[in-house]
Amino acid sequence: MTSSTAVRTRRVSGAFIAAACAALVVSGCVSNEPRDEETTATGPVTTTENDEPGDKVVIGFSAPAADHGWMGAITSAAEVEAEKYEDVELRVAEGTNEVNVQISQIEGFINDGVDAIVLLPFDGAALTDVALDAMEAGIPVINVDREFSSPFAARTTVLGDNYGMGVSAGTYICEQLGDNKDAVVAEIAGIDALPLTTDRSNGFKDALEDCGLDVDARVAADFTVQGGEEATANLLSAEPKIDAIWNHDDDQGVGVMAAIDNAGRDEFFLVGGAGSRNMMEEIQSGDSVVQATVIYPSTQAADGVKLARLIAQNKTVGDLASIGVPRTVQLFAPVVTADNVEEYLPIGFDS
């Protein structure tokens, strides 16, 4: 470690410790008093003391370009969440897949002196230094989905659960296939070069092994409609009989469904991944091969906005005994079926 790096680490560590100590003397909403509930276009809304207007908070928000249904939903959900609070001003930078542009956006937020930054980085490692700059400037950073390479670069990190997605999909398939140890299970992955794909596949394999099954056939696509259709066509051509398929991504699932329709195959059931609206509607129809999908929440940045507001206003997450906002929040990967699709449909994204 160079001397300058050591200084930076001490500065950020000190700032974080100071912030943590300050949080310990702040009282917040920790009661379990009944909440008021209403329903909006984004689903049920519960209100607590934390939702009462407080000091004005300016939050900078940056995410990659909306070239994927899930990513588009990330930004729109953040905007909808911010609109619920009269004390929040959300400044949304234009979505970009250019690392240097995103760095410039964060530098702009720092120069503007925003109260907090919610950042889903195109590349977590590449955005780490500028996130450290923000933290050093006293601006809490809420890191979403793609982690930084330094623990000091974010006050709080909001994550989905890629391994958990695989576990949920595998567990559901085990439940459906019962004791049929001869069942043929296939997997349509995303981009194999990405760690998230490895995590999803490992979780799936581990869950299947727990009930005596394994992945009999596997192909990888690229999170696009075209890639999903091509990979699925190859899978169906190679496998004359399949009992269940898990597709990692509902955006590429549009192509997966096209290939299934073209092949005229319906002897298996399909479990989707991520939670798109169209896959949930397939489940609702009751006459589709799509039987379930596993949520990878597109509400992560919306949660980031809520947490940024709480941090900036020195509030505590409701229903926690501890004071302050957690350092890491990892969201659950539930399975959506015909039994609960109505509950999850409002947060389904358009693919």
mmCIF file of N, CA, C and O in Angstrom, residues 252-315:
data_model
loop_
_atom_site.group_PDB
_atom_site.id
_atom_site.type_symbol
_atom_site.label_atom_id
_atom_site.label_comp_id
_atom_site.label_asym_id
_atom_site.label_seq_id
_atom_site.Cartn_x
_atom_site.Cartn_y
_atom_site.Cartn_z
ATOM 1 N N GLN A 252 -34.246 -12.446 -21.858
ATOM 2 C CA GLN A 252 -33.921 -13.420 -22.892
ATOM 3 C C GLN A 252 -35.024 -14.480 -22.982
ATOM 4 O O GLN A 252 -35.144 -15.192 -23.983
ATOM 5 N N GLY A 253 -35.887 -14.514 -21.947
ATOM 6 C CA GLY A 253 -36.999 -15.459 -21.944
ATOM 7 C C GLY A 253 -37.995 -15.233 -23.063
ATOM 8 O O GLY A 253 -38.715 -16.163 -23.458
ATOM 9 N N VAL A 254 -38.075 -14.004 -23.584
ATOM 10 C CA VAL A 254 -38.956 -13.749 -24.741
ATOM 11 C C VAL A 254 -38.499 -14.605 -25.919
ATOM 12 O O VAL A 254 -39.308 -15.221 -26.621
ATOM 13 N N GLY A 255 -37.186 -14.671 -26.132
ATOM 14 C CA GLY A 255 -36.646 -15.527 -27.183
ATOM 15 C C GLY A 255 -36.772 -16.991 -26.844
ATOM 16 O O GLY A 255 -37.009 -17.831 -27.730
ATOM 17 N N VAL A 256 -36.624 -17.321 -25.571
ATOM 18 C CA VAL A 256 -36.795 -18.711 -25.127
ATOM 19 C C VAL A 256 -38.196 -19.195 -25.478
ATOM 20 O O VAL A 256 -38.375 -20.287 -26.030
ATOM 21 N N MET A 257 -39.198 -18.377 -25.178
ATOM 22 C CA MET A 257 -40.578 -18.757 -25.476
ATOM 23 C C MET A 257 -40.826 -18.888 -26.975
ATOM 24 O O MET A 257 -41.563 -19.773 -27.423
ATOM 25 N N ALA A 258 -40.198 -18.019 -27.763
ATOM 26 C CA ALA A 258 -40.359 -18.103 -29.219
ATOM 27 C C ALA A 258 -39.811 -19.429 -29.745
ATOM 28 O O ALA A 258 -40.429 -20.077 -30.603
ATOM 29 N N ALA A 259 -38.659 -19.837 -29.229
ATOM 30 C CA ALA A 259 -38.061 -21.096 -29.666
ATOM 31 C C ALA A 259 -38.918 -22.285 -29.254
ATOM 32 O O ALA A 259 -39.075 -23.259 -30.022
ATOM 33 N N ILE A 260 -39.487 -22.221 -28.065
ATOM 34 C CA ILE A 260 -40.363 -23.303 -27.595
ATOM 35 C C ILE A 260 -41.601 -23.397 -28.484
ATOM 36 O O ILE A 260 -42.021 -24.487 -28.890
ATOM 37 N N ASP A 261 -42.192 -22.260 -28.808
ATOM 38 C CA ASP A 261 -43.365 -22.244 -29.687
ATOM 39 C C ASP A 261 -43.019 -22.791 -31.066
ATOM 40 O O ASP A 261 -43.786 -23.574 -31.648
ATOM 41 N N ASN A 262 -41.872 -22.386 -31.596
ATOM 42 C CA ASN A 262 -41.465 -22.854 -32.922
ATOM 43 C C ASN A 262 -41.232 -24.358 -32.954
ATOM 44 O O ASN A 262 -41.492 -25.013 -33.969
ATOM 45 N N ALA A 263 -40.742 -24.894 -31.832
ATOM 46 C CA ALA A 263 -40.461 -26.331 -31.766
ATOM 47 C C ALA A 263 -41.709 -27.148 -31.472
ATOM 48 O O ALA A 263 -41.711 -28.372 -31.640
ATOM 49 N N GLY A 264 -42.759 -26.494 -31.024
ATOM 50 C CA GLY A 264 -43.992 -27.215 -30.700
ATOM 51 C C GLY A 264 -43.829 -28.152 -29.520
ATOM 52 O O GLY A 264 -44.499 -29.183 -29.447
ATOM 53 N N ARG A 265 -42.987 -27.771 -28.573
ATOM 54 C CA ARG A 265 -42.721 -28.626 -27.410
ATOM 55 C C ARG A 265 -43.528 -28.142 -26.201
ATOM 56 O O ARG A 265 -43.582 -26.949 -25.917
ATOM 57 N N ASP A 266 -44.132 -29.065 -25.472
ATOM 58 C CA ASP A 266 -44.877 -28.678 -24.278
ATOM 59 C C ASP A 266 -44.863 -29.761 -23.206
ATOM 60 O O ASP A 266 -45.681 -29.746 -22.287
ATOM 61 N N GLU A 267 -43.903 -30.679 -23.308
ATOM 62 C CA GLU A 267 -43.872 -31.778 -22.341
ATOM 63 C C GLU A 267 -43.198 -31.397 -21.032
ATOM 64 O O GLU A 267 -43.202 -32.155 -20.071
ATOM 65 N N PHE A 268 -42.643 -30.206 -20.976
ATOM 66 C CA PHE A 268 -41.919 -29.756 -19.790
ATOM 67 C C PHE A 268 -42.569 -28.496 -19.224
ATOM 68 O O PHE A 268 -43.451 -27.892 -19.839
ATOM 69 N N PHE A 269 -42.129 -28.081 -18.041
ATOM 70 C CA PHE A 269 -42.519 -26.774 -17.519
ATOM 71 C C PHE A 269 -41.270 -25.907 -17.430
ATOM 72 O O PHE A 269 -40.147 -26.406 -17.293
ATOM 73 N N LEU A 270 -41.495 -24.607 -17.520
ATOM 74 C CA LEU A 270 -40.400 -23.635 -17.527
ATOM 75 C C LEU A 270 -40.475 -22.746 -16.291
ATOM 76 O O LEU A 270 -41.546 -22.270 -15.918
ATOM 77 N N VAL A 271 -39.327 -22.515 -15.670
ATOM 78 C CA VAL A 271 -39.195 -21.562 -14.570
ATOM 79 C C VAL A 271 -38.346 -20.405 -15.077
ATOM 80 O O VAL A 271 -37.245 -20.620 -15.587
ATOM 81 N N GLY A 272 -38.870 -19.196 -14.971
ATOM 82 C CA GLY A 272 -38.142 -18.029 -15.448
ATOM 83 C C GLY A 272 -37.230 -17.457 -14.384
ATOM 84 O O GLY A 272 -37.080 -18.010 -13.283
ATOM 85 N N GLY A 273 -36.624 -16.319 -14.719
ATOM 86 C CA GLY A 273 -35.708 -15.682 -13.783
ATOM 87 C C GLY A 273 -35.734 -14.160 -13.901
ATOM 88 O O GLY A 273 -35.670 -13.634 -15.004
ATOM 89 N N ALA A 274 -35.860 -13.466 -12.811
ATOM 90 C CA ALA A 274 -35.823 -12.010 -12.659
ATOM 91 C C ALA A 274 -37.197 -11.438 -12.341
ATOM 92 O O ALA A 274 -37.320 -10.549 -11.509
ATOM 93 N N GLY A 275 -38.256 -11.907 -12.999
ATOM 94 C CA GLY A 275 -39.590 -11.443 -12.647
ATOM 95 C C GLY A 275 -40.187 -10.418 -13.576
ATOM 96 O O GLY A 275 -40.623 -9.352 -13.135
ATOM 97 N N SER A 276 -40.238 -10.724 -14.880
ATOM 98 C CA SER A 276 -40.837 -9.783 -15.828
ATOM 99 C C SER A 276 -42.362 -9.890 -15.807
ATOM 100 O O SER A 276 -42.929 -10.920 -15.444
ATOM 101 N N ARG A 277 -42.992 -8.802 -16.223
ATOM 102 C CA ARG A 277 -44.445 -8.786 -16.253
ATOM 103 C C ARG A 277 -44.998 -9.817 -17.232
ATOM 104 O O ARG A 277 -45.978 -10.508 -16.931
ATOM 105 N N ASN A 278 -44.346 -9.959 -18.395
ATOM 106 C CA ASN A 278 -44.912 -10.885 -19.378
ATOM 107 C C ASN A 278 -44.814 -12.332 -18.908
ATOM 108 O O ASN A 278 -45.701 -13.145 -19.187
ATOM 109 N N MET A 279 -43.753 -12.684 -18.165
ATOM 110 C CA MET A 279 -43.666 -14.046 -17.645
ATOM 111 C C MET A 279 -44.714 -14.273 -16.558
ATOM 112 O O MET A 279 -45.307 -15.364 -16.471
ATOM 113 N N MET A 280 -44.973 -13.248 -15.746
ATOM 114 C CA MET A 280 -46.017 -13.386 -14.743
ATOM 115 C C MET A 280 -47.387 -13.540 -15.396
ATOM 116 O O MET A 280 -48.242 -14.285 -14.906
ATOM 117 N N GLU A 281 -47.595 -12.855 -16.508
ATOM 118 C CA GLU A 281 -48.869 -12.991 -17.221
ATOM 119 C C GLU A 281 -48.999 -14.369 -17.853
ATOM 120 O O GLU A 281 -50.102 -14.920 -17.952
ATOM 121 N N GLU A 282 -47.865 -14.943 -18.288
ATOM 122 C CA GLU A 282 -47.889 -16.331 -18.769
ATOM 123 C C GLU A 282 -48.325 -17.271 -17.651
ATOM 124 O O GLU A 282 -49.111 -18.201 -17.856
ATOM 125 N N ILE A 283 -47.807 -17.033 -16.457
ATOM 126 C CA ILE A 283 -48.182 -17.854 -15.301
ATOM 127 C C ILE A 283 -49.676 -17.700 -15.026
ATOM 128 O O ILE A 283 -50.385 -18.690 -14.789
ATOM 129 N N GLN A 284 -50.150 -16.468 -15.074
ATOM 130 C CA GLN A 284 -51.564 -16.186 -14.823
ATOM 131 C C GLN A 284 -52.482 -16.908 -15.801
ATOM 132 O O GLN A 284 -53.581 -17.327 -15.440
ATOM 133 N N SER A 285 -52.034 -17.042 -17.045
ATOM 134 C CA SER A 285 -52.895 -17.618 -18.092
ATOM 135 C C SER A 285 -53.297 -19.049 -17.782
ATOM 136 O O SER A 285 -54.378 -19.501 -18.170
ATOM 137 N N GLY A 286 -52.423 -19.782 -17.115
ATOM 138 C CA GLY A 286 -52.744 -21.155 -16.757
ATOM 139 C C GLY A 286 -52.603 -22.167 -17.870
ATOM 140 O O GLY A 286 -52.773 -23.367 -17.646
ATOM 141 N N ASP A 287 -52.279 -21.706 -19.080
ATOM 142 C CA ASP A 287 -52.150 -22.651 -20.205
ATOM 143 C C ASP A 287 -50.796 -22.501 -20.898
ATOM 144 O O ASP A 287 -50.649 -22.770 -22.084
ATOM 145 N N SER A 288 -49.797 -22.082 -20.145
ATOM 146 C CA SER A 288 -48.461 -21.861 -20.678
ATOM 147 C C SER A 288 -47.491 -22.848 -20.044
ATOM 148 O O SER A 288 -47.728 -23.378 -18.950
ATOM 149 N N VAL A 289 -46.369 -23.088 -20.731
ATOM 150 C CA VAL A 289 -45.325 -23.923 -20.134
ATOM 151 C C VAL A 289 -44.652 -23.186 -18.974
ATOM 152 O O VAL A 289 -43.987 -23.798 -18.144
ATOM 153 N N VAL A 290 -44.835 -21.861 -18.931
ATOM 154 C CA VAL A 290 -44.245 -21.085 -17.836
ATOM 155 C C VAL A 290 -45.072 -21.321 -16.572
ATOM 156 O O VAL A 290 -46.241 -20.967 -16.498
ATOM 157 N N GLN A 291 -44.433 -21.933 -15.594
ATOM 158 C CA GLN A 291 -45.123 -22.300 -14.367
ATOM 159 C C GLN A 291 -44.711 -21.408 -13.195
ATOM 160 O O GLN A 291 -45.441 -21.277 -12.225
ATOM 161 N N ALA A 292 -43.533 -20.799 -13.325
ATOM 162 C CA ALA A 292 -43.020 -19.975 -12.227
ATOM 163 C C ALA A 292 -41.912 -19.073 -12.746
ATOM 164 O O ALA A 292 -41.375 -19.280 -13.843
ATOM 165 N N THR A 293 -41.566 -18.059 -11.962
ATOM 166 C CA THR A 293 -40.368 -17.265 -12.215
ATOM 167 C C THR A 293 -39.786 -16.880 -10.865
ATOM 168 O O THR A 293 -40.506 -16.827 -9.867
ATOM 169 N N VAL A 294 -38.479 -16.656 -10.836
ATOM 170 C CA VAL A 294 -37.786 -16.332 -9.593
ATOM 171 C C VAL A 294 -37.410 -14.852 -9.621
ATOM 172 O O VAL A 294 -36.797 -14.385 -10.579
ATOM 173 N N ILE A 295 -37.770 -14.131 -8.588
ATOM 174 C CA ILE A 295 -37.551 -12.686 -8.550
ATOM 175 C C ILE A 295 -36.076 -12.337 -8.316
ATOM 176 O O ILE A 295 -35.437 -12.862 -7.411
ATOM 177 N N TYR A 296 -35.549 -11.452 -9.169
ATOM 178 C CA TYR A 296 -34.309 -10.734 -8.887
ATOM 179 C C TYR A 296 -34.735 -9.280 -8.889
ATOM 180 O O TYR A 296 -34.924 -8.684 -9.949
ATOM 181 N N PRO A 297 -34.944 -8.694 -7.726
ATOM 182 C CA PRO A 297 -35.716 -7.447 -7.618
ATOM 183 C C PRO A 297 -35.200 -6.288 -8.473
ATOM 184 O O PRO A 297 -34.035 -5.898 -8.387
ATOM 185 N N SER A 298 -36.101 -5.747 -9.285
ATOM 186 C CA SER A 298 -35.781 -4.530 -10.034
ATOM 187 C C SER A 298 -36.097 -3.303 -9.190
ATOM 188 O O SER A 298 -36.058 -2.184 -9.679
ATOM 189 N N THR A 299 -36.411 -3.538 -7.918
ATOM 190 C CA THR A 299 -36.689 -2.465 -6.968
ATOM 191 C C THR A 299 -35.464 -2.135 -6.113
ATOM 192 O O THR A 299 -35.567 -1.371 -5.148
ATOM 193 N N GLN A 300 -34.296 -2.674 -6.462
ATOM 194 C CA GLN A 300 -33.104 -2.469 -5.640
ATOM 195 C C GLN A 300 -32.725 -0.989 -5.508
ATOM 196 O O GLN A 300 -32.378 -0.521 -4.422
ATOM 197 N N ALA A 301 -32.788 -0.257 -6.616
ATOM 198 C CA ALA A 301 -32.447 1.163 -6.556
ATOM 199 C C ALA A 301 -33.518 1.952 -5.815
ATOM 200 O O ALA A 301 -33.216 2.958 -5.162
ATOM 201 N N ALA A 302 -34.773 1.507 -5.899
ATOM 202 C CA ALA A 302 -35.838 2.146 -5.116
ATOM 203 C C ALA A 302 -35.550 1.970 -3.626
ATOM 204 O O ALA A 302 -35.707 2.903 -2.832
ATOM 205 N N ASP A 303 -35.095 0.770 -3.253
ATOM 206 C CA ASP A 303 -34.682 0.560 -1.865
ATOM 207 C C ASP A 303 -33.492 1.452 -1.531
ATOM 208 O O ASP A 303 -33.389 1.977 -0.415
ATOM 209 N N GLY A 304 -32.601 1.628 -2.512
ATOM 210 C CA GLY A 304 -31.459 2.512 -2.304
ATOM 211 C C GLY A 304 -31.883 3.934 -2.019
ATOM 212 O O GLY A 304 -31.305 4.617 -1.155
ATOM 213 N N VAL A 305 -32.904 4.413 -2.723
ATOM 214 C CA VAL A 305 -33.425 5.771 -2.498
ATOM 215 C C VAL A 305 -34.008 5.886 -1.086
ATOM 216 O O VAL A 305 -33.756 6.865 -0.371
ATOM 217 N N LYS A 306 -34.795 4.885 -0.685
ATOM 218 C CA LYS A 306 -35.375 4.911 0.660
ATOM 219 C C LYS A 306 -34.277 4.947 1.724
ATOM 220 O O LYS A 306 -34.353 5.700 2.705
ATOM 221 N N LEU A 307 -33.254 4.112 1.540
ATOM 222 C CA LEU A 307 -32.180 4.057 2.536
ATOM 223 C C LEU A 307 -31.338 5.325 2.518
ATOM 224 O O LEU A 307 -30.887 5.797 3.569
ATOM 225 N N ALA A 308 -31.115 5.891 1.329
ATOM 226 C CA ALA A 308 -30.367 7.152 1.233
ATOM 227 C C ALA A 308 -31.082 8.251 2.011
ATOM 228 O O ALA A 308 -30.453 9.062 2.713
ATOM 229 N N ARG A 309 -32.383 8.298 1.889
ATOM 230 C CA ARG A 309 -33.171 9.304 2.624
ATOM 231 C C ARG A 309 -33.028 9.100 4.125
ATOM 232 O O ARG A 309 -32.831 10.063 4.878
ATOM 233 N N LEU A 310 -33.137 7.858 4.582
ATOM 234 C CA LEU A 310 -33.014 7.579 6.012
ATOM 235 C C LEU A 310 -31.633 7.959 6.540
ATOM 236 O O LEU A 310 -31.497 8.542 7.617
ATOM 237 N N ILE A 311 -30.595 7.612 5.764
ATOM 238 C CA ILE A 311 -29.224 7.920 6.183
ATOM 239 C C ILE A 311 -29.012 9.429 6.257
ATOM 240 O O ILE A 311 -28.459 9.952 7.229
ATOM 241 N N ALA A 312 -29.468 10.134 5.212
ATOM 242 C CA ALA A 312 -29.269 11.584 5.173
ATOM 243 C C ALA A 312 -30.028 12.297 6.287
ATOM 244 O O ALA A 312 -29.601 13.349 6.768
ATOM 245 N N GLN A 313 -31.155 11.713 6.695
ATOM 246 C CA GLN A 313 -31.960 12.327 7.750
ATOM 247 C C GLN A 313 -31.677 11.716 9.128
ATOM 248 O O GLN A 313 -32.393 12.001 10.089
ATOM 249 N N ASN A 314 -30.637 10.885 9.214
ATOM 250 C CA ASN A 314 -30.256 10.262 10.488
ATOM 251 C C ASN A 314 -31.403 9.493 11.130
ATOM 252 O O ASN A 314 -31.645 9.581 12.345
ATOM 253 N N LYS A 315 -32.093 8.709 10.311
ATOM 254 C CA LYS A 315 -33.193 7.890 10.806
ATOM 255 C C LYS A 315 -32.774 6.417 10.860
ATOM 256 O O LYS A 315 -31.737 6.027 10.340
#
